[in-house]
mmCIF file of C-alpha atoms and ligand atoms in Angstrom:
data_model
loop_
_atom_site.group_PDB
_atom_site.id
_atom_site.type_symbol
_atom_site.label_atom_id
_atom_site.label_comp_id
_atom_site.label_asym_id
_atom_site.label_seq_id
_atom_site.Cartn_x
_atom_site.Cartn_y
_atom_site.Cartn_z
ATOM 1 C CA UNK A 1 0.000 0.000 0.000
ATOM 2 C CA UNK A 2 1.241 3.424 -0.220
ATOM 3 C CA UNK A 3 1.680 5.403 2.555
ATOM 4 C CA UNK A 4 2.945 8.976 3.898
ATOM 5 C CA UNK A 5 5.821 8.402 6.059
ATOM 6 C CA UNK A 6 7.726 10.804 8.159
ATOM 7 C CA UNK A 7 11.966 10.451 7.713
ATOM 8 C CA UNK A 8 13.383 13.142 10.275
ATOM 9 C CA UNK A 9 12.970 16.897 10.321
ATOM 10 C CA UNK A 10 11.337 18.006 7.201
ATOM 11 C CA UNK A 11 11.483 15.161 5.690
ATOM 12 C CA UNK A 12 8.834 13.250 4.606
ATOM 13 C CA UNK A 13 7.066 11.724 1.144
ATOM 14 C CA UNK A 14 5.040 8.617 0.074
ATOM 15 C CA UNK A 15 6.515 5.245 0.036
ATOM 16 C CA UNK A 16 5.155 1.812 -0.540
ATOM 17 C CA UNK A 17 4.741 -0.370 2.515
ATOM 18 C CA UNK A 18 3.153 -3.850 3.475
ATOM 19 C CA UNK A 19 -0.655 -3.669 4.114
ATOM 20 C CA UNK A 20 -0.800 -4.027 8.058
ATOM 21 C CA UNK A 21 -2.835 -6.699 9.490
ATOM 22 C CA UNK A 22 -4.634 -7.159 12.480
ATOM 23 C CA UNK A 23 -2.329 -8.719 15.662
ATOM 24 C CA UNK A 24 -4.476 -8.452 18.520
ATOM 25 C CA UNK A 25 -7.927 -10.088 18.992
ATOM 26 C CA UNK A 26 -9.435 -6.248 19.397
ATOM 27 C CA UNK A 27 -7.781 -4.970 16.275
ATOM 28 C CA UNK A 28 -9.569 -3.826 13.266
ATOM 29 C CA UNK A 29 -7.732 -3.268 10.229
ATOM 30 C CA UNK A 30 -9.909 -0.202 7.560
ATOM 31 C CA UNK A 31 -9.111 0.701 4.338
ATOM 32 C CA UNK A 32 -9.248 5.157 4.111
ATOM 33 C CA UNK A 33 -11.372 7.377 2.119
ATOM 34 C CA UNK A 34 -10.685 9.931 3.180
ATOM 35 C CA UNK A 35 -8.132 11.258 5.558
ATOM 36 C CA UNK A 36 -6.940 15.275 6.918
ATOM 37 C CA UNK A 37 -3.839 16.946 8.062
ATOM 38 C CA UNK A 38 -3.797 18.252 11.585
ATOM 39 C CA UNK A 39 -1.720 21.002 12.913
ATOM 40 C CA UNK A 40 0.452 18.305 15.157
ATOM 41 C CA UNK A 41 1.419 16.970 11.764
ATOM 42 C CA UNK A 42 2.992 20.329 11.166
ATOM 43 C CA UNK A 43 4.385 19.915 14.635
ATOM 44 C CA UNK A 44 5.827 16.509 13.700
ATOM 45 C CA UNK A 45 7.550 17.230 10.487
ATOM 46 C CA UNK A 46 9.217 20.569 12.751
ATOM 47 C CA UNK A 47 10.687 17.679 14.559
ATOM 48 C CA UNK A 48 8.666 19.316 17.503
ATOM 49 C CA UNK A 49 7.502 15.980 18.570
ATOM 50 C CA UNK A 50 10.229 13.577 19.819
ATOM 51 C CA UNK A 51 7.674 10.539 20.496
ATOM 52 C CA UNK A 52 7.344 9.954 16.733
ATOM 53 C CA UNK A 53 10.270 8.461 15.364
ATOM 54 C CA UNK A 54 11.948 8.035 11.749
ATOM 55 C CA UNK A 55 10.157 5.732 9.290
ATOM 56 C CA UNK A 56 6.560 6.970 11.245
ATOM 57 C CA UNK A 57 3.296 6.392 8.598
ATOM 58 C CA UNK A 58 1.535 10.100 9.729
ATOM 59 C CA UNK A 59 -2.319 11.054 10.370
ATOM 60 C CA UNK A 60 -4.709 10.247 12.817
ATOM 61 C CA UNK A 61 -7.833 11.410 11.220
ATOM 62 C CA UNK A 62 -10.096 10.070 9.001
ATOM 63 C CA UNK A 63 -13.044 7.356 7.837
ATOM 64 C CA UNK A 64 -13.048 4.545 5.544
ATOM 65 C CA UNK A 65 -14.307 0.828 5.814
ATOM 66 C CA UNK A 66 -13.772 -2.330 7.788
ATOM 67 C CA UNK A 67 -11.475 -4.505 5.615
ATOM 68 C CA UNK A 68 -10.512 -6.975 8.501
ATOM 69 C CA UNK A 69 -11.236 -7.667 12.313
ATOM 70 C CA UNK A 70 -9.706 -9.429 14.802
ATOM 71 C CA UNK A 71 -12.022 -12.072 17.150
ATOM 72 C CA UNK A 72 -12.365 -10.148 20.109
ATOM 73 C CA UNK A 73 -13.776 -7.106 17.897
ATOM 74 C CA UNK A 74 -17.899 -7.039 18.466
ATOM 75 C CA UNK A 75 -19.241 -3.720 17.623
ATOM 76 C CA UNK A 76 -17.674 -3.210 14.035
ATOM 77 C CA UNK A 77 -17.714 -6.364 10.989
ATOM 78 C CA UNK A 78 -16.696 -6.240 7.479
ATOM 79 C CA UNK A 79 -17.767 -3.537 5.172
ATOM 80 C CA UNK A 80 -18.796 -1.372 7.919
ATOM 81 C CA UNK A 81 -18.078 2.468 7.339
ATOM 82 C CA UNK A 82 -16.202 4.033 10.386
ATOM 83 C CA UNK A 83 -14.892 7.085 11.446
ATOM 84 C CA UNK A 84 -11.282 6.671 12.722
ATOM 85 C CA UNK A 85 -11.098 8.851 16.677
ATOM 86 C CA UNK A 86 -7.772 10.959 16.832
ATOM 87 C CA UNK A 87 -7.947 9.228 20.022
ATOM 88 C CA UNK A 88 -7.478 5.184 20.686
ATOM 89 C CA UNK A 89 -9.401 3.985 24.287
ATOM 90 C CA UNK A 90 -9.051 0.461 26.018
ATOM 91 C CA UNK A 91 -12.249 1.145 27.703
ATOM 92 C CA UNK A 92 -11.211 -0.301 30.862
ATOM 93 C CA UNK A 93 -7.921 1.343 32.491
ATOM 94 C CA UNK A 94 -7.961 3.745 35.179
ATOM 95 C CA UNK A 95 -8.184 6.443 32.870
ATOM 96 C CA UNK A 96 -11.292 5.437 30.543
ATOM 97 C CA UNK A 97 -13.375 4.337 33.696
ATOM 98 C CA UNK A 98 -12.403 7.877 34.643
ATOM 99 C CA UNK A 99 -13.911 9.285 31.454
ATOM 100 C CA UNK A 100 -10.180 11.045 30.123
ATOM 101 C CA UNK A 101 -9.211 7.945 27.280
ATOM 102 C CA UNK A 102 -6.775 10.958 25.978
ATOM 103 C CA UNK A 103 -4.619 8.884 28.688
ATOM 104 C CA UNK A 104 -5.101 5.623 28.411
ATOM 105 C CA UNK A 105 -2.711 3.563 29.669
ATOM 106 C CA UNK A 106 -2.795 1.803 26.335
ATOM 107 C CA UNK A 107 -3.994 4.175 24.287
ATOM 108 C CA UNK A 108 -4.390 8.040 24.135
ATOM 109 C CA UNK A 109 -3.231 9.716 21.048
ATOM 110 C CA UNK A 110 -1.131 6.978 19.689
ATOM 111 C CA UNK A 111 -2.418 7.035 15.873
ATOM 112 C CA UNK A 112 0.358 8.831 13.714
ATOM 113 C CA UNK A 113 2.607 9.139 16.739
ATOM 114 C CA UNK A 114 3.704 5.648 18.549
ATOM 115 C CA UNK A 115 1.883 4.090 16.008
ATOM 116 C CA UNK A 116 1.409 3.661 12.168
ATOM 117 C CA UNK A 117 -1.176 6.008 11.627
ATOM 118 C CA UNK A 118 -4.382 7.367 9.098
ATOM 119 C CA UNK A 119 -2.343 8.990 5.991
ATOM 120 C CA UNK A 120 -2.200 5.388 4.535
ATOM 121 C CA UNK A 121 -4.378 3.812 1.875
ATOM 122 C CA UNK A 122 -4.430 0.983 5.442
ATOM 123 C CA UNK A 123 -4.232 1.974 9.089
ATOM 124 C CA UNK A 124 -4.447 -0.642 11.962
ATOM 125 C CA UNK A 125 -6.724 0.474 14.503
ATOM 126 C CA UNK A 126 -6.177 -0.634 18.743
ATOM 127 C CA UNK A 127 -9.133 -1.259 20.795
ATOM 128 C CA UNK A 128 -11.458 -0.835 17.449
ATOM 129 C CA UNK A 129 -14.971 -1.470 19.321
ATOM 130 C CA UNK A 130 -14.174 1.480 21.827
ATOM 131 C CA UNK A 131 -11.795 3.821 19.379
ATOM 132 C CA UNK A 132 -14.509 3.706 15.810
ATOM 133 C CA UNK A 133 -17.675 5.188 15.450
ATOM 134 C CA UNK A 134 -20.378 4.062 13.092
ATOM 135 C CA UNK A 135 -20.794 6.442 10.786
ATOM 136 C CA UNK A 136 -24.889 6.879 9.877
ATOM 137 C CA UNK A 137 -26.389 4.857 6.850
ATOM 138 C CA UNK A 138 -26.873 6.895 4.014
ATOM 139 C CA UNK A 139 -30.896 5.599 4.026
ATOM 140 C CA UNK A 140 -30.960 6.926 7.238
ATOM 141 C CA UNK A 141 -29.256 10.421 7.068
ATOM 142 C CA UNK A 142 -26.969 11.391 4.280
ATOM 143 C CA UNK A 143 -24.072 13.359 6.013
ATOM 144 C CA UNK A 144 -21.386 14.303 3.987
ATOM 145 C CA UNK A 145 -18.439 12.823 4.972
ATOM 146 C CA UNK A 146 -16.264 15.901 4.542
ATOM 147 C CA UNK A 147 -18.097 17.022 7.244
ATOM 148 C CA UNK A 148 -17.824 13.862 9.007
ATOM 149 C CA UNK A 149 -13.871 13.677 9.064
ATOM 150 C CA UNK A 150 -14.421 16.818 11.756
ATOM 151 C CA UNK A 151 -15.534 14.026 14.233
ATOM 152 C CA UNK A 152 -12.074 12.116 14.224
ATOM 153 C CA UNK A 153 -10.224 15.129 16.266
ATOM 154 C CA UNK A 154 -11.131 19.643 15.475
ATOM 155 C CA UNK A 155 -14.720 19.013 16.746
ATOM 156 C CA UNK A 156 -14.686 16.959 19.845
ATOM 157 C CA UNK A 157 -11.207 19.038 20.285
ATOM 158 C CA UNK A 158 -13.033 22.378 20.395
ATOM 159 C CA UNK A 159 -16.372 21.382 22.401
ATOM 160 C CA UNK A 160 -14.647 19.407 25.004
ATOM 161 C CA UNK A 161 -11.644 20.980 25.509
ATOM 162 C CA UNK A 162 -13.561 24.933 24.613
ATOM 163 C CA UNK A 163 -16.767 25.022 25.071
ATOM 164 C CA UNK A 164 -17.616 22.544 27.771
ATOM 165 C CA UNK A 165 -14.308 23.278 29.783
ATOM 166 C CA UNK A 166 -15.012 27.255 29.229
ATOM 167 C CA UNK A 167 -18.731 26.424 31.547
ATOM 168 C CA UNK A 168 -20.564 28.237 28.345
ATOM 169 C CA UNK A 169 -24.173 28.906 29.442
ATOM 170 C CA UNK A 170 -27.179 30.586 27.807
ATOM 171 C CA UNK A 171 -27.020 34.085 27.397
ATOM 172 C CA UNK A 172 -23.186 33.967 28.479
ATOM 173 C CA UNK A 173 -19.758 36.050 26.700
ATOM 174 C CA UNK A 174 -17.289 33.893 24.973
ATOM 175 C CA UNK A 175 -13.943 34.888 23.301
ATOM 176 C CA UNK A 176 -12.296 33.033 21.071
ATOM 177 C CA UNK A 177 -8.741 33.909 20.380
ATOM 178 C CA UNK A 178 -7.301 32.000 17.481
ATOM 179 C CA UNK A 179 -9.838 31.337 14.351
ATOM 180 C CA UNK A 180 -7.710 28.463 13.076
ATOM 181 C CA UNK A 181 -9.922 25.113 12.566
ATOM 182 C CA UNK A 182 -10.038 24.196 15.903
ATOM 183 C CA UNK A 183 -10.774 28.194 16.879
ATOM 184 C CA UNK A 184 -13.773 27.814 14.290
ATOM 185 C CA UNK A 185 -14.831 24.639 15.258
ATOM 186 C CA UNK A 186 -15.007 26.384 19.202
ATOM 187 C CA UNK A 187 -17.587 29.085 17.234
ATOM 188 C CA UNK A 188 -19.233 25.923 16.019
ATOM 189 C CA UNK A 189 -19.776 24.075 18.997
ATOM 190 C CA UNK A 190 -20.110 27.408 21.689
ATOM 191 C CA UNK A 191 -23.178 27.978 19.946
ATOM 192 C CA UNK A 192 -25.045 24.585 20.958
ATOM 193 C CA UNK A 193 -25.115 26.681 24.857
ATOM 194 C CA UNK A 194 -26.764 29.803 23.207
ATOM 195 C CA UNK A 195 -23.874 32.441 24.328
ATOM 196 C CA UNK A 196 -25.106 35.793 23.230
ATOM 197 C CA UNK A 197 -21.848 36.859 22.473
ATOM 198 C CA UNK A 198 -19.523 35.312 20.332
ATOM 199 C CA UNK A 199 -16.332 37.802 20.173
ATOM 200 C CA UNK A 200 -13.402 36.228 17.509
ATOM 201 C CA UNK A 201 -10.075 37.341 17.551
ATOM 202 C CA UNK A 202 -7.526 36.644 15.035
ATOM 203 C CA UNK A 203 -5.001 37.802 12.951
ATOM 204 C CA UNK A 204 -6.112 37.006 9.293
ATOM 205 C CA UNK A 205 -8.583 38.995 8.410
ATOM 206 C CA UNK A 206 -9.852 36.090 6.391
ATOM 207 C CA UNK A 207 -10.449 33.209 8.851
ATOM 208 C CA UNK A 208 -12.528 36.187 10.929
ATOM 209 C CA UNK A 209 -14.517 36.283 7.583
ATOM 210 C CA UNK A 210 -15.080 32.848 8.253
ATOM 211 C CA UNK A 211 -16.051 32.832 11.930
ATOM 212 C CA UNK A 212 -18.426 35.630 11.251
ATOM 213 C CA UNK A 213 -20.276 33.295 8.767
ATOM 214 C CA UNK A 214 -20.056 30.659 11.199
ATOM 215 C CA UNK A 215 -21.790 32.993 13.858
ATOM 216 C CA UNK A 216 -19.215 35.257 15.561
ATOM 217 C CA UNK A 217 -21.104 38.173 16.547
ATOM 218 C CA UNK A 218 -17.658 40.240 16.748
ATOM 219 C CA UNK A 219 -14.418 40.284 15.064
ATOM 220 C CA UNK A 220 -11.730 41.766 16.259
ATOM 221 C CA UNK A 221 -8.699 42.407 13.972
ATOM 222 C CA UNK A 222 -5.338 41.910 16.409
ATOM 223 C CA UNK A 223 -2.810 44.039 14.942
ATOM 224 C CA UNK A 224 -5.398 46.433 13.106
ATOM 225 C CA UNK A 225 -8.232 46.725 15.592
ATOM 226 C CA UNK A 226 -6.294 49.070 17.908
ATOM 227 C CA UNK A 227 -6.491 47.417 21.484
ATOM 228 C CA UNK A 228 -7.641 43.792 21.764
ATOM 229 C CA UNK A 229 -8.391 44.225 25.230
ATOM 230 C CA UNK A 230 -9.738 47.394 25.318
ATOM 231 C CA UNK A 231 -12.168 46.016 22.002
ATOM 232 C CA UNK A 232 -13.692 43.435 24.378
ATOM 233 C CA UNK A 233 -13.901 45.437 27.560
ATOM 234 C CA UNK A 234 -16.466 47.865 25.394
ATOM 235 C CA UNK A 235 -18.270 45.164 23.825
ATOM 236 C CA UNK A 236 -18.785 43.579 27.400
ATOM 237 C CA UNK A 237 -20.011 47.069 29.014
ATOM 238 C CA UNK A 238 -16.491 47.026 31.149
ATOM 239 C CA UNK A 239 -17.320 43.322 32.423
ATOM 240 C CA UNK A 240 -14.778 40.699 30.340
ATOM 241 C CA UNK A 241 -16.167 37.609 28.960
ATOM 242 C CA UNK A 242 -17.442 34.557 30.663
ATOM 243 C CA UNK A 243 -15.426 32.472 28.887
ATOM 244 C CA UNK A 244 -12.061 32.574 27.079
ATOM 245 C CA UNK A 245 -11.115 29.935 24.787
ATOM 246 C CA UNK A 246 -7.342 29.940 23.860
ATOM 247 C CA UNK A 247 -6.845 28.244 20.461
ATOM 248 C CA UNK A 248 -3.287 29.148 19.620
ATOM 249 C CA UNK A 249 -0.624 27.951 22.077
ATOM 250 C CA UNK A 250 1.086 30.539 22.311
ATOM 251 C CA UNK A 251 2.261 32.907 25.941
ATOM 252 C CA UNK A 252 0.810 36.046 24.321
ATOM 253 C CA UNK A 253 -2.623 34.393 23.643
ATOM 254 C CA UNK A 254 -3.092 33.048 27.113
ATOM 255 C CA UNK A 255 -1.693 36.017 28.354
ATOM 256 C CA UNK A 256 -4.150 37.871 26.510
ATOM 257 C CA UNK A 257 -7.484 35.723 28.034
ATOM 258 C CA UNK A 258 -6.219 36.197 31.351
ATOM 259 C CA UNK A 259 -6.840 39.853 30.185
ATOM 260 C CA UNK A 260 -10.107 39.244 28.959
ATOM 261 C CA UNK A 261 -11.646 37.053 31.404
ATOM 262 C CA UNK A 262 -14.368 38.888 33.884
ATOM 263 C CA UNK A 263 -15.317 38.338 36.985
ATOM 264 C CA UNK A 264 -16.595 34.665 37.709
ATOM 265 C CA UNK A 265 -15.117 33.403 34.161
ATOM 266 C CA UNK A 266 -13.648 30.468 32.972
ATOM 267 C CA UNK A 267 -10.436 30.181 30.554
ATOM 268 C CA UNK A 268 -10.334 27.042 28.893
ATOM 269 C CA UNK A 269 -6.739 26.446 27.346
ATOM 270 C CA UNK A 270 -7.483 24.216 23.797
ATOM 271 C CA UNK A 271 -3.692 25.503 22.361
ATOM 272 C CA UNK A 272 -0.518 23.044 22.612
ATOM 273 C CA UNK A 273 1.768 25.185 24.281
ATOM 274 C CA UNK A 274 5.629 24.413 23.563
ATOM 275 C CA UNK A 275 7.161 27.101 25.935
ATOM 276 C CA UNK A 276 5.757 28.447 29.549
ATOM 277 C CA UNK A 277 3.070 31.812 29.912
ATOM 278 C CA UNK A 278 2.890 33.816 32.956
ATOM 279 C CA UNK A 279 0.042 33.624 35.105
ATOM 280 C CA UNK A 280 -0.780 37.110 36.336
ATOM 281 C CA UNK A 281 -1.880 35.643 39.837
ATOM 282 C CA UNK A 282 -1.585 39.009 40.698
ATOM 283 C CA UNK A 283 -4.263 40.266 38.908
ATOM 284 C CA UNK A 284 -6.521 37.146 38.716
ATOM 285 C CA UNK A 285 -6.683 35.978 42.705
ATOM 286 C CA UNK A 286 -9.551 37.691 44.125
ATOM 287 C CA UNK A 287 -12.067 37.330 40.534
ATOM 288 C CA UNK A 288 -13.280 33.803 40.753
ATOM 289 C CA UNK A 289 -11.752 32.786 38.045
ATOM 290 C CA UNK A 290 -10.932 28.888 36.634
ATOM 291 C CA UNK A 291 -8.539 27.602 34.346
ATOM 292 C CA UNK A 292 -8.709 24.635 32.435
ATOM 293 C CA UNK A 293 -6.575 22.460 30.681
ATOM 294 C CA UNK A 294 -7.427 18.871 28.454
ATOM 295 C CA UNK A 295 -6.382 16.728 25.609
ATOM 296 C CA UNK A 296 -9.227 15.918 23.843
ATOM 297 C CA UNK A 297 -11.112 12.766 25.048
ATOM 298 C CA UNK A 298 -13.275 12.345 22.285
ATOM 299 C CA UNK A 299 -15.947 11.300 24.616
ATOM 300 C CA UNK A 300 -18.690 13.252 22.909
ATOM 301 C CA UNK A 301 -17.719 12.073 19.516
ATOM 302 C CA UNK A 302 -21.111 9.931 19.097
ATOM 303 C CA UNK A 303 -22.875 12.609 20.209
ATOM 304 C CA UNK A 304 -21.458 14.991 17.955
ATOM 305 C CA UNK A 305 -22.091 12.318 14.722
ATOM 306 C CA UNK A 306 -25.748 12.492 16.070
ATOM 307 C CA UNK A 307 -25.590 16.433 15.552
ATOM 308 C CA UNK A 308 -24.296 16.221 11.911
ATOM 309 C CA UNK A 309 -26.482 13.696 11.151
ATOM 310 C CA UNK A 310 -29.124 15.915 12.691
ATOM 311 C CA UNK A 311 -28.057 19.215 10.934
ATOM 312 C CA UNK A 312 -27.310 20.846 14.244
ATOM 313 C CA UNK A 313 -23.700 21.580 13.076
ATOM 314 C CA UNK A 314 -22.107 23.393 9.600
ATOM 315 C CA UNK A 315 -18.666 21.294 10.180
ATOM 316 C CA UNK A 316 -18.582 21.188 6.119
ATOM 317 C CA UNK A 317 -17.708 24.734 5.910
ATOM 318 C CA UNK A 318 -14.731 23.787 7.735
ATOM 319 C CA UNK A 319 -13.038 21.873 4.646
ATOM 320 C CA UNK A 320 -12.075 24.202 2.336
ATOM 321 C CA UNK A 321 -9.303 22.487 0.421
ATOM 322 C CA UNK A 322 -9.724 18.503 -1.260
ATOM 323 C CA UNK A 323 -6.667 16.878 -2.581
ATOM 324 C CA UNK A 324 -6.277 13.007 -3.975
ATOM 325 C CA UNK A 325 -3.394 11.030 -1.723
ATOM 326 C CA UNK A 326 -1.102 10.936 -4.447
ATOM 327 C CA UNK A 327 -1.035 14.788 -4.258
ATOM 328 C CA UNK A 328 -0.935 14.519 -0.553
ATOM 329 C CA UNK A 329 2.584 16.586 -0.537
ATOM 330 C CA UNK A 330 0.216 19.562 -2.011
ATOM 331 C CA UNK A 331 -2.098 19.090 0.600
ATOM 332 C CA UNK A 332 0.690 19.223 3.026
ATOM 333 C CA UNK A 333 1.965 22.743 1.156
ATOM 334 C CA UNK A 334 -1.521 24.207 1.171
ATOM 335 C CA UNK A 335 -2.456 23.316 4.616
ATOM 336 C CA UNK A 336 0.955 24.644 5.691
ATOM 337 C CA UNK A 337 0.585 28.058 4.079
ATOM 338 C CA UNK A 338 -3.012 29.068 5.241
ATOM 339 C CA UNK A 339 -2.133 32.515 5.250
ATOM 340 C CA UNK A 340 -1.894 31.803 1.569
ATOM 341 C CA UNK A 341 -3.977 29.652 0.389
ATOM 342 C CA UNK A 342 -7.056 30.285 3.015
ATOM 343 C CA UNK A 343 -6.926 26.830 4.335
ATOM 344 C CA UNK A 344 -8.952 25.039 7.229
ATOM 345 C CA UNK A 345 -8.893 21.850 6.895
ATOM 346 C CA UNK A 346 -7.692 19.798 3.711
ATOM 347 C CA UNK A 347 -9.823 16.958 2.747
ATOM 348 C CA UNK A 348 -7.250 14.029 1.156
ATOM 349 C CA UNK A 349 -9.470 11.582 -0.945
ATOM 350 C CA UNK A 350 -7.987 7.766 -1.859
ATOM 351 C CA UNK A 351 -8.987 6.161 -4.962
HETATM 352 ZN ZN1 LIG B 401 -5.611 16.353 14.703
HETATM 353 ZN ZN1 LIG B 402 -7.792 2.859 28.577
#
């Protein structure tokens, strides 16, 4: 099969490798339709991410069908189409029981990291009953399955770690900082709690194009807008927001929420930070304030397959960009170069 395999810093290109096959009873072996470049992959090819080593197969998003199961494997049989969770769960360590599979013991993000992962024509999949998702028969509900590759990581990503970490009730103040995919996606899924504002701030004045259509009720312009802070404080009559979801990973941008956040508030971090950020304790003790921190669980995936299926969700207008595999190196360039080429997320269709 052909497959997209990482070779060191930088380095990296398609290269023919044996179809793998399932080697545990609870394995399930599914051949991709589709699969998407995250910004970890971007991470990984850095060199930013010393778990995955030379000779890696990359990706760990994306849907396709059953081509092989192993015994043990109840929930999923042959021919079944599956969406593939950024996230691989035992079901029964310490951690799942606990609800967090993000660390399973034998699990977690292992998919395109420890493991051989989803930009193959193949991928093996650990623990298949409790790390696939069905995804709805097309008599049923026809979801488009651009929409549906949103499920393997940006959407339960942005609700779980965003929008249910950031406490967002009805009628509440949410900031977003960072309109990337998973920034968007946080617009998205926000909006299931009825906030009332919606305040977006970014700076590409064409993502914020984007979050508008996807129901910002503010943009904010950094760089161009004049004060950030300022901005929010006057579109919050003085108060802050409710909730601030970080969605870069960057010092300045949590900085910045811990700027934004009023009294009572929650800042939910979403960004993978590299380096450390200050926390202005000083500032911050006396407001009632929380800050949270997760790696996507992917707990609410079903849930969130129920919501496409239901039209509760516009997760197509996420995937702006659709590449075939063999052009997967394009994909790679476009998805790199957003500022460029508008990207969100790059669909990558196999033949
Ligand atoms: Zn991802
Ligand atoms: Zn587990």
């Amino acid at each position: 099969m052909k497959a997209l395999v990482y070779h060191g810093q930088d380095h990296f290109g398609i290269v023919e490798r044996p179809k793998p096959q399932v080697t545990a009873a609870t394995d399930a072996v599914v051949k991709l339709s589709k699969t998407t470049i995250c910004g970890t992959d971007l991470h990984i090819l850095k060199g930013d991410v010393p778990s995955v080593q030379h000779g890696r197969i990359l990706g760990h998003e994306g849907l396709g069908t059953i081509e092989s199961v192993g015994s043990g494997v109840s929930s999923f049989k042959l021919g079944d189409r599956v969406i593939i969770s950024c996230i691989t769960a035992c079901g029964a360590c310490h951690y799942c029981w606990r609800g967090m599979p993000s660390h399973c013991t034998s699990g977690g993000w292992i998919l395109g990291n420890t493991i051989d992962g989803t930009q193959a024509e193949y991928v093996r999949i650990p623990h298949a009953d409790t790390s696939l998702h069905h995804i709805p028969s097309a008599t049923d509900t026809a979801v488009d399955e651009d929409a549906l590759v949103m499920i393997s990581d940006i959407l339960p990503t942005a609700l779980e770690c965003g929008t249910m970490n950031g406490r967002i009730t009805p009628g509440a103040s949410v900031a977003v900082v960072g309109a990337g995919p998973v920034g968007l996606a946080a617009v998205l899924t926000a909006q299931l709690y009825s906030p009332v504002l919606v305040i977006v701030i970014d700076r590409d004045p064409a993502r914020l194009a984007v979050a508008q259509r996807l129901g910002a009720t503010h943009i904010i312009h950094a760089g161009a807008d004049g004060d950030v802070v300022r901005r929010v404080l006057e579109i919050t009559d003085g108060r802050g927001v409710d909730t601030a979801i970080e969605a870069v990973g960057i010092a300045q941008t949590f900085e910045l929420c811990q700027d934004l956040i009023g009294v009572g508030g929650t800042i939910a971090n979403v960004g993978v930070h590299g380096g450390k950020a200050d926390l202005h304790l000083e500032k911050l003790w006396d407001r009632n304030v929380a800050i949270t921190t997760r790696l996507v669980d992917a707990v609410t995936s079903p849930m969130l397959v129920e919501l496409l299926a239901a039209g509760k969700l516009d997760a197509k207008a996420l995937a702006t960009h659709s590449f075939k595999f063999s052009d997967v190196e394009k994909a790679y360039a476009a998805f790199g170069d957003a500022g460029t080429s508008q990207a969100l997320k790059v669909i990558i269709n196999f033949d």
